[in-house]
Amino acid sequence: MTSNRETLFDSLQVHKGRIAKTSMSQMFEGDKNRFDRFSNSACGILLDYSKNLIDELSLEALFNLARDVNIEGARNDMWAGKKINFTEQRAVLHVALRYDGDDEVIVDGKDIMPQIRSVLQQMQQFSDGILNGEITGASGQKFTDIVNIGIGGSDLGSEMVIKALKPYHQRDLRRGCRGREQSDQRRQDIRAHFVSNVDGAQISDVLETLDPQTTLFIIASKSFTTIETMTNAKTASKWLINALGEQAVSDHFIAISTNISACADFGIKKENIFAFWDFVGGRYSIWSAIGLSVAILIGFENFKKFLSGAAQMDEHFLNAPLEENLPVIMALLGVWYRNVWNFPTKAIIPYDQHLNRFPAFLQQMDMESNGKSVNKAGEQLDYETGAIIWGEVGTNAQHAFFQLLHQGTDIVPVDFLIAAKGHEDMPEHHNLLLANCLAQSRALMVGKDLAQVESELAGQGLIAPHKVFEGNRPSNTLIYKRLDPQTLGSLIALYEHKVFVEGVIWDINSFDQWGVELGKQLAKTLLKDIEENKSNSKNDSSTAGLLRFLQELK
Ligand code: F6P
């Protein structure tokens, strides 16, 4: 740790010592304006961070930390196209993908905006063509199903966004007589399917529901070498060729990648290859052509709104003072809990069924970015970095693991997310959802002490301790009007920048992911062992024993 960081982290310990003496409930009682003081909004999203273990002085110290590590400078370096992903010699410019202004964005002396606009145009033509039926399968039939084959950043974002924006899915307006017989309500959307796992169960489950004549495969892979994706792509291609013949591949397969030559080698037509670039990290690629399945499902106009929501959050991150800057505030709270309070995990609880893949998406974004243990100079860190991110939708989460959040021995800071209005006209449901969301953050904070429990139990003192809620457990609440494309774009960008700020404070490279490489290498050698029924001499006795046992069972 640089000595200055050490001093700053030490000074935060002093603030913790002070705050630990007063409960949050007491802080609320002592300050009627606590909510006003500790909440901010941007891009239609309110962040209430008043239910955190903070006061004015500790926050001031945290903002000083942000200034001391020069958050503004780091942010400007990212926007200026500096190679801040220095271990891969890459700029980090996912923000350029959603930028709609006239300025140039320079990488290696070249403005990257024209190529970004050109791929966006290609995406627009393609998604329009699929939706209006001008682009068809080999036999001239309209596509009814798209299958995105990709993994990690080439899967999680598009699946999450497509689920989140279900109310914006384009209705199938292209039906013939059968469609006219149906009411608008019963018209079907184009269906999207996601295949990521190399476990053949996933692709076979998907393929058995599909008609090859009306299925479009999108092979999404930044590298176009990822073994899971390439294996699934080959299986899909065999399935299609079996049904429609070799010549159908070029009409039923498109590719999204930075590796254009590998796409062509796979048999993808030039006009069906959608490029993106090394300055876009996989987990930050939903704004690129990786979002093509999203653009098809919600239509290009809505996809543009999604981009513009993110661009608005970028503007906020760039221009708002640190004290009002939502990503900065959330990141500082992340550092506060990780490094000062030693809370190891963080839960993401969207009270929104359509956001059910949001925790998994954030898990990759956050943990692949900030799960690092050396600083930029390559020195071993002596402080904690990225928290373990996990979560589930409310109210389901309440009936599964909230017991531990309320009474467990670990404290888990929570982000609650909820829309003021649902898309369904079901106020009875939505009011209950809202009530539960607010109830949980309040229960975590206020708890229930022994005296209160005992008075309720009136004499059955033995079980009283079991019913005590310690309380004083922190959470953020994020509220927005409705989960529309724009708001979702802003929300994702908010978390992206939060992760970035934390990485700057921890002095790590948030944009590489070397930690996933060793397992990939070992899998190659072990595949050979498995295929050839042997064990190579480098295997430890556990791996060798497992191989032997597997070989006996096979
Ligand atoms: O192995 C990790 C990873 O490289 C992720 O960072 C990435 O999102 C995923 O694999 C998929 O990679 P690709 O898009 O190159 O297939």
Coordinates of C-alpha atoms and ligand atoms in Angstrom, one line a residue:
M1 CA 0.0 0.0 0.0
T2 CA 1.4 3.4 -0.8
S3 CA 2.1 5.3 2.4
N4 CA -0.5 7.9 1.6
R5 CA -3.2 5.4 1.1
E6 CA -2.2 3.7 4.3
T7 CA -2.5 7.0 6.2
L8 CA -5.9 7.7 4.7
F9 CA -7.2 4.2 5.4
D10 CA -5.9 4.6 9.0
S11 CA -7.7 7.8 9.4
L12 CA -10.9 6.1 8.3
Q13 CA -10.5 3.6 11.1
V14 CA -10.8 6.5 13.5
H15 CA -14.1 7.5 11.9
K16 CA -15.2 3.9 12.2
G17 CA -14.4 3.9 15.9
R18 CA -16.6 7.0 16.4
I19 CA -19.5 5.7 14.3
A20 CA -19.5 2.3 15.9
K21 CA -20.6 4.0 19.2
T22 CA -23.9 5.2 17.7
S23 CA -26.5 3.1 16.0
M24 CA -28.0 4.2 12.7
S25 CA -31.4 4.5 14.3
Q26 CA -29.9 6.9 16.8
M27 CA -28.3 8.9 14.0
F28 CA -31.7 9.1 12.3
E29 CA -33.3 10.3 15.6
G30 CA -30.6 12.9 16.0
D31 CA -30.9 14.3 12.5
K32 CA -34.3 14.7 11.0
N33 CA -32.6 15.7 7.7
R34 CA -30.5 12.6 7.4
F35 CA -32.3 11.3 4.3
D36 CA -31.9 14.7 2.6
R37 CA -28.3 14.9 3.6
F38 CA -27.4 11.4 2.4
S39 CA -29.4 10.9 -0.8
N40 CA -28.8 12.1 -4.3
S41 CA -30.3 11.6 -7.7
A42 CA -29.1 11.5 -11.3
C43 CA -30.7 10.2 -14.6
G44 CA -34.0 9.6 -12.8
I45 CA -32.4 7.3 -10.2
L46 CA -32.5 8.2 -6.6
L47 CA -29.8 6.8 -4.4
D48 CA -30.7 6.8 -0.8
Y49 CA -27.5 6.0 1.1
S50 CA -28.7 7.3 4.5
K51 CA -29.1 3.8 5.9
N52 CA -25.3 3.4 6.0
L53 CA -22.8 3.5 8.8
I54 CA -21.7 7.0 8.0
D55 CA -21.8 10.5 9.2
E56 CA -20.7 13.8 7.7
L57 CA -17.1 13.5 8.9
S58 CA -16.5 10.0 7.7
L59 CA -17.9 10.9 4.3
E60 CA -15.7 13.9 4.1
A61 CA -12.7 11.6 4.8
L62 CA -13.9 9.3 2.1
F63 CA -14.2 12.1 -0.4
N64 CA -10.7 13.2 0.6
L65 CA -9.5 9.7 -0.2
A66 CA -11.2 9.9 -3.7
R67 CA -9.4 13.3 -4.3
D68 CA -6.1 12.0 -3.0
V69 CA -6.1 9.1 -5.4
N70 CA -7.0 11.5 -8.2
I71 CA -10.3 10.0 -9.3
E72 CA -10.9 12.9 -11.7
G73 CA -7.5 12.3 -13.3
A74 CA -8.1 8.6 -13.7
R75 CA -11.5 9.2 -15.2
N76 CA -10.0 11.7 -17.7
D77 CA -7.3 9.2 -18.7
M78 CA -10.0 6.6 -19.5
W79 CA -11.9 9.1 -21.6
A80 CA -8.7 10.3 -23.3
G81 CA -8.1 6.7 -24.6
K82 CA -5.0 6.2 -22.5
K83 CA -4.0 2.5 -22.3
I84 CA -5.2 2.1 -18.7
N85 CA -5.5 -1.6 -19.2
F86 CA -1.8 -1.6 -19.4
T87 CA -1.2 -5.3 -18.9
E88 CA -3.0 -5.9 -22.2
Q89 CA -1.8 -2.6 -23.7
R90 CA -5.4 -1.5 -24.3
A91 CA -7.5 1.6 -24.0
V92 CA -10.8 1.2 -22.1
L93 CA -13.5 3.0 -24.0
H94 CA -16.9 1.3 -23.6
V95 CA -18.1 4.8 -22.9
A96 CA -17.4 5.7 -26.6
L97 CA -19.9 3.1 -27.7
R98 CA -22.8 5.1 -26.2
Y99 CA -21.4 8.6 -26.9
D100 CA -23.6 10.5 -29.2
G101 CA -21.8 13.9 -29.4
D102 CA -19.6 15.4 -32.1
D103 CA -16.2 15.1 -30.4
E104 CA -13.6 12.8 -31.7
V105 CA -12.5 9.9 -29.4
I106 CA -8.9 9.1 -30.2
V107 CA -7.1 5.7 -29.8
D108 CA -3.7 5.3 -31.2
G109 CA -4.0 8.6 -33.0
K110 CA -7.2 7.6 -34.8
D111 CA -10.8 8.7 -34.2
I112 CA -12.8 5.6 -33.3
M113 CA -16.2 7.2 -33.6
P114 CA -16.7 6.6 -37.3
Q115 CA -16.2 2.8 -36.9
I116 CA -18.5 2.8 -33.9
R117 CA -21.3 4.6 -35.9
S118 CA -20.8 2.3 -38.8
V119 CA -21.4 -0.8 -36.7
L120 CA -24.4 0.8 -35.1
Q121 CA -25.8 1.4 -38.5
Q122 CA -25.1 -2.2 -39.5
M123 CA -26.9 -3.3 -36.3
Q124 CA -29.9 -1.1 -37.1
Q125 CA -30.2 -2.5 -40.6
F126 CA -29.9 -6.0 -39.4
S127 CA -32.3 -5.7 -36.4
D128 CA -34.9 -3.9 -38.6
G129 CA -34.5 -6.5 -41.3
I130 CA -35.1 -9.4 -38.8
L131 CA -38.1 -7.6 -37.3
N132 CA -39.7 -6.6 -40.6
G133 CA -39.0 -10.0 -42.2
E134 CA -36.7 -8.8 -44.9
I135 CA -33.9 -10.9 -43.6
T136 CA -34.9 -14.5 -43.6
G137 CA -33.6 -18.0 -43.3
A138 CA -32.3 -20.1 -46.2
S139 CA -35.8 -21.2 -47.2
G140 CA -37.2 -17.7 -47.2
Q141 CA -39.0 -18.1 -43.9
K142 CA -39.0 -15.4 -41.2
F143 CA -36.9 -15.9 -38.1
T144 CA -38.9 -16.7 -35.0
D145 CA -36.0 -17.6 -32.7
I146 CA -32.5 -16.3 -32.1
V147 CA -29.9 -18.2 -30.2
N148 CA -27.0 -16.2 -28.7
I149 CA -24.1 -18.5 -28.2
G150 CA -21.5 -16.8 -26.0
I151 CA -20.2 -16.9 -22.4
G152 CA -19.3 -14.4 -19.7
G153 CA -19.5 -10.9 -21.1
S154 CA -20.7 -12.2 -24.4
D155 CA -23.7 -13.7 -22.8
L156 CA -24.6 -12.3 -19.4
G157 CA -25.3 -8.7 -20.5
S158 CA -27.5 -9.5 -23.4
E159 CA -29.5 -12.2 -21.5
M160 CA -29.9 -9.8 -18.5
V161 CA -31.0 -6.9 -20.6
I162 CA -33.4 -8.9 -22.7
K163 CA -35.1 -10.2 -19.6
A164 CA -35.1 -6.8 -17.9
L165 CA -36.7 -5.2 -20.9
K166 CA -39.3 -7.8 -21.6
P167 CA -42.1 -5.2 -21.7
Y168 CA -40.3 -3.5 -24.6
H169 CA -40.0 -6.7 -26.7
Q170 CA -41.2 -6.0 -30.2
R171 CA -44.4 -7.7 -31.0
D172 CA -44.3 -10.0 -34.1
L173 CA -46.2 -7.8 -36.6
R174 CA -45.2 -10.0 -39.5
R175 CA -47.6 -12.8 -39.2
G176 CA -49.8 -13.9 -42.1
C177 CA -53.4 -15.1 -41.8
R178 CA -52.7 -16.9 -38.5
G179 CA -51.5 -13.7 -37.0
R180 CA -54.6 -11.8 -38.1
E181 CA -56.7 -14.4 -36.3
Q182 CA -54.9 -13.6 -33.1
S183 CA -55.6 -10.6 -30.9
D184 CA -52.7 -8.2 -30.4
Q185 CA -52.3 -9.5 -26.9
R186 CA -51.6 -13.0 -28.1
R187 CA -49.1 -12.2 -30.8
Q188 CA -45.8 -13.7 -30.0
D189 CA -42.5 -11.9 -29.6
I190 CA -39.4 -13.2 -31.3
R191 CA -37.9 -15.6 -28.9
A192 CA -34.3 -15.2 -27.6
H193 CA -32.4 -18.2 -26.2
F194 CA -29.0 -18.2 -24.6
V195 CA -26.4 -21.0 -24.8
S196 CA -23.3 -20.4 -22.7
N197 CA -22.4 -23.5 -20.9
V198 CA -20.2 -26.2 -22.5
D199 CA -22.4 -28.7 -20.8
G200 CA -24.2 -30.3 -23.8
A201 CA -27.4 -30.3 -21.7
Q202 CA -27.9 -26.6 -22.3
I203 CA -27.6 -26.6 -26.1
S204 CA -29.6 -29.8 -26.5
D205 CA -32.4 -28.4 -24.3
V206 CA -32.5 -25.3 -26.5
L207 CA -32.2 -27.0 -29.9
E208 CA -35.0 -29.5 -29.2
T209 CA -37.5 -26.6 -29.0
L210 CA -36.4 -25.0 -32.3
D211 CA -37.2 -25.3 -36.0
P212 CA -33.9 -24.9 -38.0
Q213 CA -35.8 -23.1 -40.8
T214 CA -36.6 -20.2 -38.6
T215 CA -33.7 -20.1 -36.2
L216 CA -30.8 -17.6 -36.3
F217 CA -27.6 -18.2 -34.4
I218 CA -25.5 -15.3 -33.1
I219 CA -22.0 -16.4 -32.2
A220 CA -20.8 -13.8 -29.8
S221 CA -17.2 -14.0 -28.8
K222 CA -14.7 -11.2 -28.5
S223 CA -11.8 -13.6 -29.1
F224 CA -13.7 -16.2 -31.2
T225 CA -11.5 -18.8 -29.6
T226 CA -13.3 -19.4 -26.3
I227 CA -13.6 -23.2 -26.1
E228 CA -17.2 -23.3 -24.7
T229 CA -18.5 -20.9 -27.3
M230 CA -16.7 -22.6 -30.2
T231 CA -17.8 -26.0 -29.1
N232 CA -21.5 -24.9 -28.9
A233 CA -21.2 -23.1 -32.2
K234 CA -19.9 -26.2 -33.9
T235 CA -22.8 -28.3 -32.4
A236 CA -25.3 -25.7 -33.6
S237 CA -23.8 -25.7 -37.1
K238 CA -23.9 -29.5 -37.3
W239 CA -27.6 -29.4 -36.2
L240 CA -28.4 -26.9 -38.9
I241 CA -26.4 -28.6 -41.6
N242 CA -28.1 -31.9 -40.8
A243 CA -31.5 -30.3 -41.3
L244 CA -30.9 -27.8 -44.1
G245 CA -27.5 -28.6 -45.7
E246 CA -24.2 -26.8 -45.7
Q247 CA -25.3 -23.9 -47.8
A248 CA -27.8 -22.8 -45.2
V249 CA -25.0 -21.9 -42.7
S250 CA -24.3 -18.5 -44.2
D251 CA -28.0 -17.5 -43.8
H252 CA -28.5 -18.8 -40.3
F253 CA -25.2 -17.8 -38.6
I254 CA -23.9 -14.4 -37.8
A255 CA -20.9 -13.5 -35.6
I256 CA -19.9 -10.7 -33.3
S257 CA -16.2 -10.5 -32.6
T258 CA -12.9 -8.6 -32.7
N259 CA -11.4 -11.6 -34.5
I260 CA -12.9 -11.0 -38.0
S261 CA -10.7 -13.6 -39.8
A262 CA -11.8 -16.4 -37.4
C263 CA -15.5 -15.5 -38.1
A264 CA -14.9 -15.8 -41.8
D265 CA -13.1 -19.1 -41.3
F266 CA -16.2 -20.4 -39.5
G267 CA -18.2 -19.7 -42.7
I268 CA -19.9 -16.4 -41.7
K269 CA -20.7 -14.1 -44.6
K270 CA -18.7 -10.8 -44.5
E271 CA -21.9 -8.7 -44.1
N272 CA -23.0 -10.9 -41.2
I273 CA -19.9 -10.2 -39.1
F274 CA -20.3 -7.4 -36.6
A275 CA -17.1 -6.0 -35.3
F276 CA -16.0 -4.6 -32.0
W277 CA -12.7 -3.7 -30.7
D278 CA -10.0 -4.3 -28.2
F279 CA -10.8 -1.1 -26.3
V280 CA -14.1 -2.8 -25.2
G281 CA -13.7 -5.3 -22.4
G282 CA -15.9 -8.4 -22.5
R283 CA -17.8 -7.5 -19.4
Y284 CA -18.3 -4.0 -20.7
S285 CA -19.4 -5.0 -24.1
I286 CA -23.2 -4.9 -23.9
W287 CA -23.1 -1.5 -25.6
S288 CA -21.3 -2.9 -28.6
A289 CA -22.5 -5.3 -31.3
I290 CA -22.7 -7.9 -28.5
G291 CA -26.0 -6.1 -27.8
L292 CA -27.3 -7.1 -31.2
S293 CA -29.8 -9.7 -29.7
V294 CA -31.0 -6.9 -27.4
A295 CA -31.5 -4.6 -30.4
I296 CA -33.5 -7.3 -32.2
L297 CA -35.7 -8.0 -29.3
I298 CA -36.5 -4.5 -28.2
G299 CA -36.0 -2.8 -31.6
F300 CA -33.2 -0.4 -32.5
E301 CA -35.0 2.8 -31.3
N302 CA -35.2 1.3 -27.8
F303 CA -31.6 0.1 -28.1
K304 CA -30.6 3.7 -28.8
K305 CA -32.5 4.8 -25.6
F306 CA -30.6 2.2 -23.7
L307 CA -27.3 3.6 -25.0
S308 CA -28.5 7.2 -24.2
G309 CA -29.4 6.3 -20.6
A310 CA -25.8 5.1 -20.2
A311 CA -24.4 8.2 -21.9
Q312 CA -26.4 10.3 -19.5
M313 CA -24.8 8.5 -16.5
D314 CA -21.4 9.0 -18.2
E315 CA -22.1 12.8 -18.3
H316 CA -23.1 12.7 -14.6
F317 CA -20.0 10.8 -13.7
L318 CA -17.8 13.2 -15.7
N319 CA -19.4 16.4 -14.5
A320 CA -21.0 16.1 -11.1
P321 CA -19.0 17.1 -8.1
L322 CA -17.7 14.1 -6.2
E323 CA -20.0 14.8 -3.3
E324 CA -23.0 14.4 -5.6
N325 CA -21.6 11.8 -7.9
L326 CA -23.6 8.6 -7.6
P327 CA -20.9 6.2 -8.8
V328 CA -18.3 7.9 -6.6
I329 CA -20.6 7.7 -3.5
M330 CA -21.3 4.0 -4.1
A331 CA -17.7 3.2 -4.7
L332 CA -16.6 5.0 -1.5
L333 CA -19.1 3.1 0.5
G334 CA -17.8 -0.1 -1.1
V335 CA -14.2 0.8 0.0
W336 CA -15.5 1.9 3.4
Y337 CA -17.1 -1.5 4.1
R338 CA -14.4 -3.6 2.4
N339 CA -11.3 -2.0 3.9
V340 CA -12.5 -0.4 7.1
W341 CA -15.3 -2.6 8.3
N342 CA -14.0 -5.8 6.7
F343 CA -17.3 -6.9 5.3
P344 CA -16.4 -9.5 2.6
T345 CA -19.5 -9.6 0.5
K346 CA -22.2 -7.4 -0.9
A347 CA -25.8 -8.4 -1.9
I348 CA -27.7 -7.0 -4.9
I349 CA -31.4 -7.4 -4.4
P350 CA -33.6 -6.0 -7.2
Y351 CA -37.3 -6.0 -6.3
D352 CA -38.0 -6.6 -10.0
Q353 CA -38.6 -10.1 -11.4
H354 CA -37.3 -8.9 -14.8
L355 CA -34.0 -8.0 -13.2
N356 CA -33.4 -11.6 -12.1
R357 CA -30.1 -11.9 -14.0
F358 CA -28.9 -8.5 -12.8
P359 CA -27.0 -9.9 -9.8
A360 CA -25.2 -12.5 -12.0
F361 CA -24.3 -9.8 -14.5
L362 CA -22.9 -7.5 -11.8
Q363 CA -21.0 -10.4 -10.4
Q364 CA -18.9 -10.7 -13.5
M365 CA -18.6 -7.0 -14.0
D366 CA -17.4 -6.4 -10.4
M367 CA -15.6 -9.6 -9.5
E368 CA -13.7 -10.1 -12.8
S369 CA -12.7 -6.4 -12.6
N370 CA -11.7 -6.0 -9.0
G371 CA -10.8 -9.5 -7.9
K372 CA -7.1 -8.6 -7.9
S373 CA -4.3 -9.0 -5.4
V374 CA -1.4 -7.0 -6.8
N375 CA -1.3 -3.2 -7.4
K376 CA -0.5 -1.6 -10.7
A377 CA 3.2 -1.8 -9.9
G378 CA 2.8 -5.6 -9.5
E379 CA 3.3 -5.5 -5.7
Q380 CA 1.3 -7.8 -3.4
L381 CA -1.5 -5.9 -1.8
D382 CA -1.9 -5.8 2.0
Y383 CA -5.5 -4.6 1.9
E384 CA -8.7 -6.2 0.6
T385 CA -10.0 -5.5 -2.9
G386 CA -13.3 -6.5 -4.7
A387 CA -16.1 -7.8 -2.5
I388 CA -18.0 -11.0 -3.3
I389 CA -21.1 -9.9 -5.2
W390 CA -24.2 -12.0 -5.0
G391 CA -27.9 -11.7 -4.9
E392 CA -31.4 -12.6 -6.0
V393 CA -34.6 -10.9 -6.7
G394 CA -36.9 -9.8 -3.8
T395 CA -39.2 -11.0 -2.5
N396 CA -37.8 -14.5 -3.2
A397 CA -34.5 -13.6 -1.5
Q398 CA -36.4 -12.8 1.7
H399 CA -37.6 -16.4 1.9
A400 CA -34.3 -17.9 1.1
F401 CA -31.2 -16.1 2.7
F402 CA -32.5 -13.0 4.4
Q403 CA -32.3 -14.9 7.7
L404 CA -28.5 -14.6 7.5
L405 CA -28.7 -11.0 6.5
H406 CA -30.8 -10.2 9.6
Q407 CA -29.3 -12.5 12.2
G408 CA -26.1 -14.0 10.8
T409 CA -22.7 -13.3 12.1
D410 CA -21.5 -11.6 8.9
I411 CA -22.7 -8.2 8.0
V412 CA -23.7 -7.9 4.3
P413 CA -24.3 -4.5 2.9
V414 CA -27.2 -4.6 0.5
D415 CA -28.2 -2.6 -2.6
F416 CA -32.0 -2.6 -3.0
L417 CA -33.4 -1.7 -6.4
I418 CA -37.0 -1.0 -7.2
A419 CA -39.2 0.9 -9.7
A420 CA -41.9 3.1 -8.4
K421 CA -44.2 1.7 -11.1
G422 CA -44.4 -1.7 -12.6
H423 CA -45.3 -2.3 -16.2
E424 CA -48.2 -4.5 -15.3
D425 CA -51.4 -2.9 -14.2
M426 CA -51.4 -4.8 -11.0
P427 CA -51.2 -2.3 -8.1
E428 CA -52.0 -4.9 -5.5
H429 CA -48.8 -6.7 -6.4
H430 CA -46.6 -3.7 -6.9
N431 CA -47.6 -2.1 -3.6
L432 CA -46.7 -5.3 -1.8
L433 CA -43.4 -5.4 -3.6
L434 CA -42.7 -1.8 -2.6
A435 CA -43.7 -2.4 1.0
N436 CA -41.5 -5.4 1.2
C437 CA -38.5 -3.6 -0.2
L438 CA -38.8 -0.7 2.2
A439 CA -39.6 -3.0 5.1
Q440 CA -36.4 -5.0 4.5
S441 CA -34.0 -2.0 4.5
R442 CA -35.8 -0.6 7.5
A443 CA -35.7 -4.0 9.4
L444 CA -32.0 -4.4 8.6
M445 CA -31.4 -1.0 10.1
V446 CA -33.7 -0.8 13.2
G447 CA -33.5 -4.4 14.3
K448 CA -35.3 -5.5 17.4
D449 CA -33.6 -5.5 20.8
L450 CA -33.9 -7.9 23.7
A451 CA -36.1 -5.6 25.8
Q452 CA -38.6 -5.3 23.0
V453 CA -38.6 -9.0 22.3
E454 CA -39.1 -9.8 26.0
S455 CA -42.0 -7.4 26.3
E456 CA -43.6 -9.1 23.3
L457 CA -43.0 -12.5 24.7
A458 CA -44.4 -11.8 28.1
G459 CA -42.5 -14.3 30.3
Q460 CA -41.3 -16.8 27.7
G461 CA -37.8 -15.4 28.2
L462 CA -35.9 -18.5 27.0
I463 CA -36.4 -18.0 23.3
A464 CA -36.0 -14.3 23.5
P465 CA -32.4 -14.2 22.3
H466 CA -33.3 -16.1 19.2
K467 CA -35.8 -13.4 18.2
V468 CA -33.4 -10.5 18.6
F469 CA -32.4 -8.6 15.5
E470 CA -29.2 -6.8 16.0
G471 CA -30.1 -4.2 13.4
N472 CA -27.7 -1.4 12.4
R473 CA -27.1 -3.3 9.1
P474 CA -26.4 -1.1 6.1
S475 CA -28.0 -0.8 2.7
N476 CA -28.5 1.5 -0.2
T477 CA -31.8 1.9 -1.9
L478 CA -32.0 2.8 -5.6
I479 CA -35.4 4.0 -6.8
Y480 CA -36.5 4.9 -10.4
K481 CA -39.8 5.6 -12.0
R482 CA -40.0 2.6 -14.2
L483 CA -37.4 0.1 -15.6
D484 CA -37.3 1.4 -19.2
P485 CA -34.4 1.1 -21.6
Q486 CA -33.0 4.5 -20.7
T487 CA -33.1 3.8 -16.9
L488 CA -31.5 0.4 -17.3
G489 CA -28.7 1.9 -19.4
S490 CA -28.1 4.5 -16.6
L491 CA -28.2 1.8 -13.9
I492 CA -25.6 -0.4 -15.6
A493 CA -23.3 2.6 -16.3
L494 CA -23.7 3.6 -12.7
Y495 CA -22.3 0.2 -11.5
E496 CA -19.6 0.2 -14.2
H497 CA -18.3 3.6 -12.9
K498 CA -18.6 2.4 -9.3
V499 CA -16.4 -0.5 -10.1
F500 CA -13.9 1.8 -11.9
V501 CA -13.7 4.2 -8.9
E502 CA -13.1 1.3 -6.5
G503 CA -10.3 0.0 -8.8
V504 CA -8.6 3.4 -8.8
I505 CA -8.7 3.6 -5.0
W506 CA -7.3 0.1 -4.7
D507 CA -4.6 1.0 -7.3
I508 CA -5.4 -2.1 -9.4
N509 CA -6.0 -2.8 -13.1
S510 CA -9.8 -3.4 -13.2
F511 CA -9.7 -4.2 -16.9
D512 CA -7.7 -7.4 -17.3
Q513 CA -8.7 -10.9 -16.1
W514 CA -5.6 -13.0 -16.0
G515 CA -7.0 -15.0 -13.2
V516 CA -9.2 -17.0 -15.6
E517 CA -6.3 -18.2 -17.7
L518 CA -4.7 -21.0 -15.6
G519 CA -7.9 -23.0 -15.4
K520 CA -8.3 -22.7 -19.2
Q521 CA -4.7 -24.0 -19.8
L522 CA -5.1 -26.9 -17.4
A523 CA -8.4 -27.9 -18.9
K524 CA -6.7 -28.4 -22.3
T525 CA -4.2 -30.9 -20.8
L526 CA -6.9 -32.7 -18.8
L527 CA -9.1 -33.0 -21.9
K528 CA -6.3 -35.0 -23.5
D529 CA -6.1 -37.2 -20.4
I530 CA -9.9 -37.7 -20.4
E531 CA -10.0 -38.5 -24.1
E532 CA -7.1 -40.8 -24.0
N533 CA -8.0 -42.5 -20.7
K534 CA -4.7 -41.7 -18.9
S535 CA -3.3 -39.3 -16.4
N536 CA -0.3 -37.1 -17.3
S537 CA 2.7 -37.1 -15.0
K538 CA 2.2 -33.5 -13.9
N539 CA -1.1 -34.3 -12.2
D540 CA -1.2 -34.3 -8.4
S541 CA -2.5 -37.4 -6.7
S542 CA -5.9 -35.9 -6.2
T543 CA -6.4 -35.1 -9.9
A544 CA -4.9 -38.5 -10.9
G545 CA -7.2 -40.3 -8.4
L546 CA -10.3 -38.4 -9.7
L547 CA -9.3 -39.3 -13.3
R548 CA -8.9 -43.0 -12.4
F549 CA -12.3 -43.0 -10.7
L550 CA -14.0 -41.3 -13.6
Q551 CA -12.4 -43.7 -16.0
E552 CA -13.8 -46.6 -14.0
L553 CA -17.2 -45.1 -14.0
K554 CA -17.3 -44.1 -17.7
Ligands
F6P1 O1 -12.5 -16.1 -19.5 C1 -13.1 -14.9 -19.2 C2 -13.5 -14.2 -20.4 O2 -12.4 -13.8 -21.1 C3 -14.4 -13.0 -20.0 O3 -13.7 -11.9 -19.7 C4 -15.2 -12.9 -21.3 O4 -16.3 -12.1 -21.1 C5 -15.5 -14.3 -21.6 O5 -14.3 -15.0 -21.2 C6 -15.8 -14.6 -23.0 O6 -14.8 -14.3 -23.9 P1 -15.0 -14.2 -25.4 O7 -16.0 -13.1 -25.6 O8 -13.7 -13.8 -26.0 O9 -15.6 -15.5 -25.9

